[in-house]
Coordinates of N, CA and C in Angstrom, one line a residue:
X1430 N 253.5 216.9 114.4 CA 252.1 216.5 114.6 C 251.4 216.5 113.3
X1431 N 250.5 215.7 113.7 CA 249.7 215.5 112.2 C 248.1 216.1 112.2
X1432 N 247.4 216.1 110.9 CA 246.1 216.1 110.9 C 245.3 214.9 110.8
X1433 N 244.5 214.5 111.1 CA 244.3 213.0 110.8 C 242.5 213.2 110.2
X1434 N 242.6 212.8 109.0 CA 241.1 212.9 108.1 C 240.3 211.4 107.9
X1435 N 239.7 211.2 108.5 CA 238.5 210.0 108.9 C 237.6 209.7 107.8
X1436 N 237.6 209.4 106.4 CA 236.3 209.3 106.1 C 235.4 208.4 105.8
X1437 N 234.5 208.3 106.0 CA 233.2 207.2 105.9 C 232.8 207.2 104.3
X1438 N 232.8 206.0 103.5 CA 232.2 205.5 102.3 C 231.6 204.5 102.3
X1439 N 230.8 204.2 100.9 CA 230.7 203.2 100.2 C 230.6 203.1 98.9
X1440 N 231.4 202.1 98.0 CA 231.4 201.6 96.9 C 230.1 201.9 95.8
X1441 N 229.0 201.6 97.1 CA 227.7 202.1 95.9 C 227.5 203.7 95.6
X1442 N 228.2 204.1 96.3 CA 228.0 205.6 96.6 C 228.4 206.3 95.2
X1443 N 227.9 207.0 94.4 CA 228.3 207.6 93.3 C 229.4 209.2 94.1
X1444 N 228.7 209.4 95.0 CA 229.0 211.2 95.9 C 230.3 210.9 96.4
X1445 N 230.6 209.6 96.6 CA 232.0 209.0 97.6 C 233.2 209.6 96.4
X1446 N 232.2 208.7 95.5 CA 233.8 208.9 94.0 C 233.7 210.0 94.0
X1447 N 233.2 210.9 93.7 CA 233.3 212.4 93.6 C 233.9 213.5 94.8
X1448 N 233.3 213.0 96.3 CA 234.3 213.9 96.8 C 235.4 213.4 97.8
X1449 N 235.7 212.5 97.3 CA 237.3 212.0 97.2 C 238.0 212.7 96.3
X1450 N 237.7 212.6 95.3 CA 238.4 213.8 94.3 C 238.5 215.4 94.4
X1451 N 237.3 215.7 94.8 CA 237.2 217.0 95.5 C 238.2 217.4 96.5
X1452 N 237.9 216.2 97.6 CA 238.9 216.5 98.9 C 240.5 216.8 98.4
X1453 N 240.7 215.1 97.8 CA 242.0 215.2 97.3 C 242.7 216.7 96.3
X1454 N 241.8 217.3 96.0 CA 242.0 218.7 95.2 C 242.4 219.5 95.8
X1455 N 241.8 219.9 97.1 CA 241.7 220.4 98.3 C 243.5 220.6 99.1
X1456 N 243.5 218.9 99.2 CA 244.9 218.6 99.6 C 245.7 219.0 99.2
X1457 N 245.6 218.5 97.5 CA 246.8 218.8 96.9 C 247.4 220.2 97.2
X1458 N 246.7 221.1 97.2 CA 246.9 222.4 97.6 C 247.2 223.0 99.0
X1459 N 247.1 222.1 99.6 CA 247.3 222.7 101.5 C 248.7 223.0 101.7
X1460 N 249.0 223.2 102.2 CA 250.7 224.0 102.5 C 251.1 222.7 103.6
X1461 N 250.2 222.0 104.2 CA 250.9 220.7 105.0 C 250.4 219.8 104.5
X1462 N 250.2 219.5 104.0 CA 249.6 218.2 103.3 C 250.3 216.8 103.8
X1463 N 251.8 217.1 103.5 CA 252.5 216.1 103.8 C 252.3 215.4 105.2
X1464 N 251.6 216.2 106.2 CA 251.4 216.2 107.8 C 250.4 216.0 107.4
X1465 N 249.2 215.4 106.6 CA 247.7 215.1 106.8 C 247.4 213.7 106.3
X1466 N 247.3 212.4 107.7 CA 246.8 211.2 107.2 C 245.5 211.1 107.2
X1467 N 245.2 210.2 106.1 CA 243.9 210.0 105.4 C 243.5 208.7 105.6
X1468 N 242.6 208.3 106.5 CA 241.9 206.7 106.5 C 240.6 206.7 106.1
X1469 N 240.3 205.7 105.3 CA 239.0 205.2 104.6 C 238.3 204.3 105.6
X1470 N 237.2 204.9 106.4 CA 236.2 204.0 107.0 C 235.1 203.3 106.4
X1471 N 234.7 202.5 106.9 CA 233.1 201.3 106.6 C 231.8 202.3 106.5
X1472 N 231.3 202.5 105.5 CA 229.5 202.3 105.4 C 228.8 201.6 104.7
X1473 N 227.8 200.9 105.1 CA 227.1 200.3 103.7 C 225.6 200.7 103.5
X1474 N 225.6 200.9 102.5 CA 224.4 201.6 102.4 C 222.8 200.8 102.1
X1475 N 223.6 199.7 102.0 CA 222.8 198.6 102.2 C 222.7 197.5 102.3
X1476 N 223.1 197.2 104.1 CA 223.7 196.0 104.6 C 223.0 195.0 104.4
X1477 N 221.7 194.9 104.1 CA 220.5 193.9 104.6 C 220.8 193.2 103.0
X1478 N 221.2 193.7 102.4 CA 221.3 193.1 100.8 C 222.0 191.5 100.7
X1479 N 221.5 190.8 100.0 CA 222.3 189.3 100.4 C 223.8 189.0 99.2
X1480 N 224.6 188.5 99.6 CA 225.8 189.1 98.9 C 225.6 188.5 97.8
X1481 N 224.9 187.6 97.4 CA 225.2 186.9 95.8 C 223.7 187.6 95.2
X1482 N 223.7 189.1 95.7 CA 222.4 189.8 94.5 C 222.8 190.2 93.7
X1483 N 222.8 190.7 92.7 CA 222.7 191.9 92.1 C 222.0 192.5 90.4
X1484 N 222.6 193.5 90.2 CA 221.6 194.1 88.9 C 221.8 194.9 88.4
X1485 N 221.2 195.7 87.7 CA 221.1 196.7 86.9 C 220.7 197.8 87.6
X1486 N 221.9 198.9 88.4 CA 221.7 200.2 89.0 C 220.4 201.0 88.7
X1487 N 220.2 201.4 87.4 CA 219.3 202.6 87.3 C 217.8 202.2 87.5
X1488 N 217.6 200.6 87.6 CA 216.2 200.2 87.8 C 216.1 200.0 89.4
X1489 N 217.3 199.7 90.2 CA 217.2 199.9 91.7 C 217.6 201.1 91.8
X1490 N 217.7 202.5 91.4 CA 217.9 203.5 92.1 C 216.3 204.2 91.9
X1491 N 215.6 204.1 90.9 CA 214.0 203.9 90.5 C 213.1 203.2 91.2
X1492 N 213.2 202.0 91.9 CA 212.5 201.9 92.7 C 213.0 202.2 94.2
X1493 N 214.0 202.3 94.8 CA 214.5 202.8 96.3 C 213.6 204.5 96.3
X1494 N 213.9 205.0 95.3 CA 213.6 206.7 95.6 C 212.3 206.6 94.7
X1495 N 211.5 205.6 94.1 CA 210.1 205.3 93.9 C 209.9 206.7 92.6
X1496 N 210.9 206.9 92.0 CA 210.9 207.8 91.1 C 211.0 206.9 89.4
X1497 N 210.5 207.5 88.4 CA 210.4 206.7 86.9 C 211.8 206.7 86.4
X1498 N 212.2 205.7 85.8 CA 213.6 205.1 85.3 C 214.0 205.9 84.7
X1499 N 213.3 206.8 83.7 CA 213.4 208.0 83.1 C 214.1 209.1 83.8
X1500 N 214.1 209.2 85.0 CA 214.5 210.2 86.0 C 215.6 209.9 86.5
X1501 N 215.9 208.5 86.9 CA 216.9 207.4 87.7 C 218.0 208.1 86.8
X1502 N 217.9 207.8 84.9 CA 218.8 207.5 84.1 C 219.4 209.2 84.0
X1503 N 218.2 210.0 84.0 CA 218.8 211.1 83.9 C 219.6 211.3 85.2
X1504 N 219.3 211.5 86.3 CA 219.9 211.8 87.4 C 221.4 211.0 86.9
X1505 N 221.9 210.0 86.7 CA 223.1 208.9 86.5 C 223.7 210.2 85.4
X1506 N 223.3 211.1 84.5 CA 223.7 211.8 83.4 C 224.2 212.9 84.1
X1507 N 223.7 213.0 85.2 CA 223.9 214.6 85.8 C 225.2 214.5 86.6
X1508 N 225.4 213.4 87.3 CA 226.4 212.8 88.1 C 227.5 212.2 87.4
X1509 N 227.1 211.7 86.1 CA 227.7 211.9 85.5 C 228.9 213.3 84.8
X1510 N 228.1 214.1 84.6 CA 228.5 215.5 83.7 C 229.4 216.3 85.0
X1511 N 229.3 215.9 86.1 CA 230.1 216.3 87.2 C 231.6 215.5 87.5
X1512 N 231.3 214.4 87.3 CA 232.8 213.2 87.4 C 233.6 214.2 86.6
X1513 N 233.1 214.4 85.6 CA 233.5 214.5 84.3 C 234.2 216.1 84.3
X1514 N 233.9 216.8 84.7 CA 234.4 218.5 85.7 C 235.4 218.1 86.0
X1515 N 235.3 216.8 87.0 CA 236.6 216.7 87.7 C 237.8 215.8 87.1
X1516 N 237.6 215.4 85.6 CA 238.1 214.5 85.1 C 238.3 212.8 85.1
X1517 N 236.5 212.5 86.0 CA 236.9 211.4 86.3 C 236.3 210.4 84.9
X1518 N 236.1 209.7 84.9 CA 235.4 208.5 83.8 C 234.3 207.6 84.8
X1519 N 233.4 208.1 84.4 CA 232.0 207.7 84.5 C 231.1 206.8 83.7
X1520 N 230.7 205.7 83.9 CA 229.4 205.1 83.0 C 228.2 205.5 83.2
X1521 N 227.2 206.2 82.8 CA 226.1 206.5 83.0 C 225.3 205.6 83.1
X1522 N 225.8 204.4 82.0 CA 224.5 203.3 82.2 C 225.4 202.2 82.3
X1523 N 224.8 200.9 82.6 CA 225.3 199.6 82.6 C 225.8 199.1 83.8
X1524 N 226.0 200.6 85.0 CA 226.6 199.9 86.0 C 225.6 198.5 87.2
X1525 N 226.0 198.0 88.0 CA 225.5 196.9 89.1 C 225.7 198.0 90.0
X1526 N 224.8 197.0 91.2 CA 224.5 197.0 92.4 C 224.6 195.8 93.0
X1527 N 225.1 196.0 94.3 CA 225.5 194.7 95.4 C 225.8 195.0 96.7
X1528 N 226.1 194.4 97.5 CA 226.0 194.5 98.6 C 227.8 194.8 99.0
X1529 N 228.4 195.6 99.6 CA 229.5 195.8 99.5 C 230.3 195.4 100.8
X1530 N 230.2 194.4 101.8 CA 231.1 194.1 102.6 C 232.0 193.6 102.8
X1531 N 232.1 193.0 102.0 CA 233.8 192.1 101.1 C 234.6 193.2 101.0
X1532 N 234.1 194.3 100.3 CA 234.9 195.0 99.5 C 235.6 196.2 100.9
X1533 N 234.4 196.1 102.0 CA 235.0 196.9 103.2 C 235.7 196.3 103.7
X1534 N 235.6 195.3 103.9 CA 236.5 194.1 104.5 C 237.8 194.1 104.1
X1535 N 238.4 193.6 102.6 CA 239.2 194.2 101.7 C 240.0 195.5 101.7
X1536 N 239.3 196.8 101.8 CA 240.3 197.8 102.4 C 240.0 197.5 104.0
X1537 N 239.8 197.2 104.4 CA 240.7 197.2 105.6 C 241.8 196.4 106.1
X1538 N 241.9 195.3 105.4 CA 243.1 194.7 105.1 C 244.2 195.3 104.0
X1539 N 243.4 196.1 103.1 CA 245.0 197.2 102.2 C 245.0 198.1 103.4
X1540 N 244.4 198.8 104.6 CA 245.1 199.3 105.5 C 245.9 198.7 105.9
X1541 N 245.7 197.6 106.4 CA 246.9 196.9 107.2 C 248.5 197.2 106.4
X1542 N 248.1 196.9 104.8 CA 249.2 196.8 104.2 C 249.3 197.6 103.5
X1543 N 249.3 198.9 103.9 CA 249.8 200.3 103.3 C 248.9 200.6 102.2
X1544 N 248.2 199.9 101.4 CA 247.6 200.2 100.4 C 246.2 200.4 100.1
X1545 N 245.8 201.0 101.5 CA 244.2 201.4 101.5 C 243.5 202.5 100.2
X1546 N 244.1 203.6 100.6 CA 244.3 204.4 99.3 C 243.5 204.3 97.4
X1547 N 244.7 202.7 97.5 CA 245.2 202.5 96.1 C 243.8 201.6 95.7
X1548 N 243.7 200.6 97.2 CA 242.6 199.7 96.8 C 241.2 200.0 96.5
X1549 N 241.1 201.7 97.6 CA 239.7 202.5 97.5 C 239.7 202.7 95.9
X1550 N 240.9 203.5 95.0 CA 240.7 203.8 93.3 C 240.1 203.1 93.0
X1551 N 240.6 201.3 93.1 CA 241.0 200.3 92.3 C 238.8 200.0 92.1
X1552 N 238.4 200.2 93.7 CA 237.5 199.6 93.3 C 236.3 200.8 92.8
X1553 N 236.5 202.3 93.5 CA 235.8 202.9 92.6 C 236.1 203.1 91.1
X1554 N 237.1 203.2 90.3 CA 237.6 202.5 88.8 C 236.4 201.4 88.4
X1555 N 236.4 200.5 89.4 CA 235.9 199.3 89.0 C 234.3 199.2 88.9
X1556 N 233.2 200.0 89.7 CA 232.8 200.4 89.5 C 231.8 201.6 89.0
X1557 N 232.6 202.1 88.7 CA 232.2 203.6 88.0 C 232.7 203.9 86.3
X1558 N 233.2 203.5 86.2 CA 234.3 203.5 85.0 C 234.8 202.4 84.3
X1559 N 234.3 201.1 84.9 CA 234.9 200.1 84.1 C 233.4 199.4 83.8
X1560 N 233.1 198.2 82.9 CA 231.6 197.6 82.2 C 231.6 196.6 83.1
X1561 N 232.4 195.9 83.5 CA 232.4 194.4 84.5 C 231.9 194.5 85.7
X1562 N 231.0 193.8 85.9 CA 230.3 194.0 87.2 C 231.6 193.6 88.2
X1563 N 231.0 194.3 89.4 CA 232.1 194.6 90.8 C 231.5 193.4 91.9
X1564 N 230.1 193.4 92.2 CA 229.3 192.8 92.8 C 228.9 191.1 92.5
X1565 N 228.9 190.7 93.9 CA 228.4 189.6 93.6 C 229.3 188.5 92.9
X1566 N 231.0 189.1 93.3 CA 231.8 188.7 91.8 C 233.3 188.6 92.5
X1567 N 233.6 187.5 93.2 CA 235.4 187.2 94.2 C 236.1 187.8 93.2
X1568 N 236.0 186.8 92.0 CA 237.4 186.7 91.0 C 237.7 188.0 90.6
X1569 N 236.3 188.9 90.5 CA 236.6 190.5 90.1 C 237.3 191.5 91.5
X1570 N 237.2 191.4 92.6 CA 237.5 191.7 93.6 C 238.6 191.7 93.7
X1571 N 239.1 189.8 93.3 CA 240.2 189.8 93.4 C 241.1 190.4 92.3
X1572 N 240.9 190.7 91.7 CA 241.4 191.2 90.1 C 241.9 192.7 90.6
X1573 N 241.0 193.4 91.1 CA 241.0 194.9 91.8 C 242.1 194.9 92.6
X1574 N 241.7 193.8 94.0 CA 243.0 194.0 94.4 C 244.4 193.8 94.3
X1575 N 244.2 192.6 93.6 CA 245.8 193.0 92.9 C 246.2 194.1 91.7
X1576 N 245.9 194.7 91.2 CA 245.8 195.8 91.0 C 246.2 197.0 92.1
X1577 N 245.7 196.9 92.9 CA 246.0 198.2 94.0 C 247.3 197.4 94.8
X1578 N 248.1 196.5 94.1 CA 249.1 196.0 95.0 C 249.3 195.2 95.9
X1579 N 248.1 194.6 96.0 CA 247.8 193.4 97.1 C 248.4 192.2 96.4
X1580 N 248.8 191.4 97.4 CA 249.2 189.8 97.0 C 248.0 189.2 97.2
X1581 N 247.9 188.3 95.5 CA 246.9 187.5 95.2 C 246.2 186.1 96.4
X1582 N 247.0 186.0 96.9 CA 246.9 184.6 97.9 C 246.7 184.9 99.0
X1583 N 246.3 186.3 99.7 CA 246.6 186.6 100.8 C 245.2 187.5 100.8
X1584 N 244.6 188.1 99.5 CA 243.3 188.4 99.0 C 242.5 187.4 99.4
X1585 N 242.5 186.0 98.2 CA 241.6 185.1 98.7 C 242.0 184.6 99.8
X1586 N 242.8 184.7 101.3 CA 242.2 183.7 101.9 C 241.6 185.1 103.0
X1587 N 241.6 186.3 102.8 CA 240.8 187.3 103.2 C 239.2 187.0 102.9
X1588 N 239.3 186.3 101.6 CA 237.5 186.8 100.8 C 236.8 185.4 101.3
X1589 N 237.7 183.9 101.6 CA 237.2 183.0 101.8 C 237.3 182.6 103.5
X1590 N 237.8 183.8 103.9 CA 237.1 183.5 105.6 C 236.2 184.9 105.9
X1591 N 234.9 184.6 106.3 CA 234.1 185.4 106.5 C 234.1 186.3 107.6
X1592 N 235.1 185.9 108.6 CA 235.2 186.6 109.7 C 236.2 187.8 109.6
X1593 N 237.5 187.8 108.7 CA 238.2 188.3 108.9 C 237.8 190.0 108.7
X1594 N 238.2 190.8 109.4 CA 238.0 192.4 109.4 C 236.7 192.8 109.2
X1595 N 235.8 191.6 109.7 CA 234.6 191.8 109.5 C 234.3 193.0 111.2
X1596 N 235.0 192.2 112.1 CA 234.8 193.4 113.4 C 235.3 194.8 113.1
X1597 N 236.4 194.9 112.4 CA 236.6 196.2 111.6 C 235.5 196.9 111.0
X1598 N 235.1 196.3 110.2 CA 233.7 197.1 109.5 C 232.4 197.5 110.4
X1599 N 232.4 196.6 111.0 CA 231.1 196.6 111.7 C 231.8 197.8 113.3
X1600 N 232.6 198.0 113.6 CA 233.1 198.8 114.4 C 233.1 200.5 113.9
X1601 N 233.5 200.3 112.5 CA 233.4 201.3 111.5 C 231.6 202.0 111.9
X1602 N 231.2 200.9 111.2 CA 229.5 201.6 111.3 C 229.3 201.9 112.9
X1603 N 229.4 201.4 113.7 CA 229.2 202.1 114.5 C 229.7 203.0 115.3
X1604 N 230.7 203.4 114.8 CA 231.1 205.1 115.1 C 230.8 205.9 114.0
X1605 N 230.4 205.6 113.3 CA 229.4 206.4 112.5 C 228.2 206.3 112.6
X1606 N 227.4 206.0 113.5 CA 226.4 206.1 114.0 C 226.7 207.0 115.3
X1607 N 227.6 207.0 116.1 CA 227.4 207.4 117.6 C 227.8 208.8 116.9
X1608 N 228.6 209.3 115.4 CA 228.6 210.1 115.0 C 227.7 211.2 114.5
X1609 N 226.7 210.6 114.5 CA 225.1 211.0 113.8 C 225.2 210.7 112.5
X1610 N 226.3 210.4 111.6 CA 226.1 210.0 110.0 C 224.9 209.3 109.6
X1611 N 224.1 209.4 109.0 CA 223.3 208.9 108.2 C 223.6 208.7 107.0
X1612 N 224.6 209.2 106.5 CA 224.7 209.1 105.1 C 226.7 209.4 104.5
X1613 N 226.4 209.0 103.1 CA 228.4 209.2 102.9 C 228.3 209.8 101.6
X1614 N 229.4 210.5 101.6 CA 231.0 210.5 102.0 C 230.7 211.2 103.4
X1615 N 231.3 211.0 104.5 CA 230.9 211.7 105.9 C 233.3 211.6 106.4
X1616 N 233.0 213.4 105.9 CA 234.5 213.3 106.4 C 234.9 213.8 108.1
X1617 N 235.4 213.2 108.9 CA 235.9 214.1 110.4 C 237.1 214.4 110.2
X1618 N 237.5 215.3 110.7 CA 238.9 216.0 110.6 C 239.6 215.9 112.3
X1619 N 240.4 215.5 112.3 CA 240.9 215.3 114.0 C 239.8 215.0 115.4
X1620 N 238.8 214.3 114.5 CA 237.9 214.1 115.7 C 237.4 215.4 116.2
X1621 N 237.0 216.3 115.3 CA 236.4 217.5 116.3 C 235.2 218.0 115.2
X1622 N 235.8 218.3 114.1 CA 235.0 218.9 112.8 C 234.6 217.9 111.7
X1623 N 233.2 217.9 111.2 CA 232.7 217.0 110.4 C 232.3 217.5 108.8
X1624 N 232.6 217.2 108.1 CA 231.2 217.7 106.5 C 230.8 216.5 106.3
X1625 N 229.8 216.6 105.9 CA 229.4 216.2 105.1 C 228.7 216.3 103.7
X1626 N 228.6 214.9 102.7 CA 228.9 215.2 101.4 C 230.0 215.8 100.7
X1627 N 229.3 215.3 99.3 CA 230.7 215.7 98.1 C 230.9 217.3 98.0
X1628 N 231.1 217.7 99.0 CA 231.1 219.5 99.0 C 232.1 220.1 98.4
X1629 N 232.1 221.0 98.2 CA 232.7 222.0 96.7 C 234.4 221.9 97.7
X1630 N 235.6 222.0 96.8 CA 236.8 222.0 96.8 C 236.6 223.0 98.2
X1631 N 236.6 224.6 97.8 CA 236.5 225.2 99.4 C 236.2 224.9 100.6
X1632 N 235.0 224.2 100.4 CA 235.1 223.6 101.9 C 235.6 222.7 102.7
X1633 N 236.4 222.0 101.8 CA 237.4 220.9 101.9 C 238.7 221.9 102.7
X1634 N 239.1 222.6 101.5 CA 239.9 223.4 102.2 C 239.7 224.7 103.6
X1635 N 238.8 224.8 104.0 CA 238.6 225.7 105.1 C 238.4 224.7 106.3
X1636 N 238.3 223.3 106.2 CA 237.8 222.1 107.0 C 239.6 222.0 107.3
X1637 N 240.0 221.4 106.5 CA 241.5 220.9 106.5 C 242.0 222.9 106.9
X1638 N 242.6 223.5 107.0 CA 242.9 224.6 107.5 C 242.2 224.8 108.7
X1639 N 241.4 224.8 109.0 CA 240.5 224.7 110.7 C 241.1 223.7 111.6
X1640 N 241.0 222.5 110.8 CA 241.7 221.4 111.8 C 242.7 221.7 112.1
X1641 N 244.0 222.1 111.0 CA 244.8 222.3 111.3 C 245.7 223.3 112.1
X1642 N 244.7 224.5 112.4 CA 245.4 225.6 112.9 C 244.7 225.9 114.6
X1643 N 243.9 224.8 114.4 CA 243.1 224.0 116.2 C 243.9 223.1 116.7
X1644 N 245.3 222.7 116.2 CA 245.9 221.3 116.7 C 246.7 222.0 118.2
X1645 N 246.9 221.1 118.6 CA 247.4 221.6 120.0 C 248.8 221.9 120.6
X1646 N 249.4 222.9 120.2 CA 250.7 223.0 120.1 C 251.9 222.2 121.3
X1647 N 252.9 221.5 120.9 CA 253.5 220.1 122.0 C 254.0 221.8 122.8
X1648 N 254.6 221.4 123.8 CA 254.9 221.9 125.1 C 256.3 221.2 124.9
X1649 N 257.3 222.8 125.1 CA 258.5 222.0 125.1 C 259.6 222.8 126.5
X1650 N 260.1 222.0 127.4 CA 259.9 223.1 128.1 C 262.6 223.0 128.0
X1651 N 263.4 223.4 127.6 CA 264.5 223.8 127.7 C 265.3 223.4 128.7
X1652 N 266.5 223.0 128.5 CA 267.6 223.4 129.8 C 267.2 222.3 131.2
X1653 N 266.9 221.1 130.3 CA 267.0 219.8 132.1 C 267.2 218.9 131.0
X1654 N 267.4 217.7 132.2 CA 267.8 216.6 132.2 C 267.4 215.9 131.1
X1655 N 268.2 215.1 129.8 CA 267.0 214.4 128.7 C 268.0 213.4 128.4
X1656 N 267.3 212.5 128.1 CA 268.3 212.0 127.2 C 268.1 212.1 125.5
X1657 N 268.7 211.3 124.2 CA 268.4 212.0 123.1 C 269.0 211.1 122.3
X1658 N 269.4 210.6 120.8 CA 269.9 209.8 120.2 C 271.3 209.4 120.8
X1659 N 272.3 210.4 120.8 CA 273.4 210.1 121.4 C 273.4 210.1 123.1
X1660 N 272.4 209.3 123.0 CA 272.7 208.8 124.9 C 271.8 210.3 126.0
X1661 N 272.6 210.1 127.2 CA 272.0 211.0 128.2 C 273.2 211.7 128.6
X1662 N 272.8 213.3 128.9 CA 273.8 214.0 129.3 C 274.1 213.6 130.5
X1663 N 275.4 213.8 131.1 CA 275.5 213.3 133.1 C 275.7 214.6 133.1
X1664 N 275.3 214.6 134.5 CA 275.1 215.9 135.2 C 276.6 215.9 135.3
X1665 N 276.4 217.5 135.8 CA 277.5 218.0 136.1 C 278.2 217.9 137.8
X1666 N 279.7 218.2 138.4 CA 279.7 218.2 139.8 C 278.8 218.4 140.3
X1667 N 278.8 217.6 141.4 CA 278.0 218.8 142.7 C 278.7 219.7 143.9

């Protein structure tokens, strides 16, 4: 039996990149780890956005929270100085903003093909750590994904049908809604226990240890009839 870890992101999310690494910290250290799957769900944090916008982060995070650029840039320094704890590579300035539903769309088709995981790095790398805008930008997306292992031709005919895994995403948000999430990284552990936020390595670890020592032990009950790889026992006389 397994644990199974749920979590809700988004790409714009600076706290996503951070406590995915946190979590992952967490894991690395669990004594079952190997028994703990990990799926990346849909949020967007700002769906109503039109997909060919975008800009310069620190002047929309300045006006959303109606606070001076001055503050925006500092805050970007502080979140920065934390990546950076955890060894990640951070740009404090230069990054975009965009509308991210391609990109949810996108992992959920590297679920399909094992490589959810790799594609989630590929694109926080992409924007957090790399100068090339992410947003607003196929050829870069597609660039990401192959990168995380995806086949190139199989990307674009993902990015140029608008339908596809779009009911995925949008299914996504709304169990995270019936969830109460308002906001991400929003982790659930076996459907029972929730955190949320980029919360310190411990609580990662006492979340993953709770889930796991609540799982439901199988019922095995000895000595009848079964069958098994090599066939089925025949009874004996009667």
């Amino acid at each position: 039996m397994t644990t199974r870890v749920e979590i809700w992101t988004d790409i714009n999310c600076p706290f996503c990149y951070l406590g995915k690494a946190r979590f992952e910290e967490a894991l690395s250290r669990f004594e079952h780890r190997g028994d703990v799957e990990v799926v990346h769900r849909s949020f967007e944090l700002d769906p109503g956005l039109p997909a060919d916008e975008t800009g310069p982060v620190i002047p929309r995070i300045a006006a959303k929270y109606g606070i001076p650029v001055e503050q925006a840039a500092a805050n970007e320094r502080a979140i920065g100085a934390q990546a950076a704890e955890l060894g990640l590579p951070y740009l404090t300035s230069g990054r975009d903003f965009g509308n991210s539903f391609d990109m949810h769309r996108l992992l959920h088709f590297a679920l399909d093909k094992g490589r959810q995981d790799a594609m989630i790095d590929a694109l926080y790398a992409g924007n957090f750590a790399e100068p090339e805008p992410v947003f607003a930008d196929p050829e870069r997306l597609v660039a990401l994904a192959v990168r995380a292992g995806l086949d190139e031709t199989e990307v674009r005919a993902v990015l140029n049908d608008p339908n596809a895994y779009a009911d995925a995403v949008r299914a996504d948000e709304r169990e995270a809604a019936q969830l109460g999430a308002t906001g991400v990284p929003f982790f659930v552990f076996d459907d029972k226990y929730a955190v949320s936020g980029a919360q310190p390595v411990e609580v990662f670890t006492q979340a993953l240890t709770t889930a796991w020592n609540d799982r439901p032990a199988p019922l095995v009950l000895a000595d009848s009839d079964a069958c098994g790889p090599d066939g089925c026992a025949l009874p004996g006389p009667a």
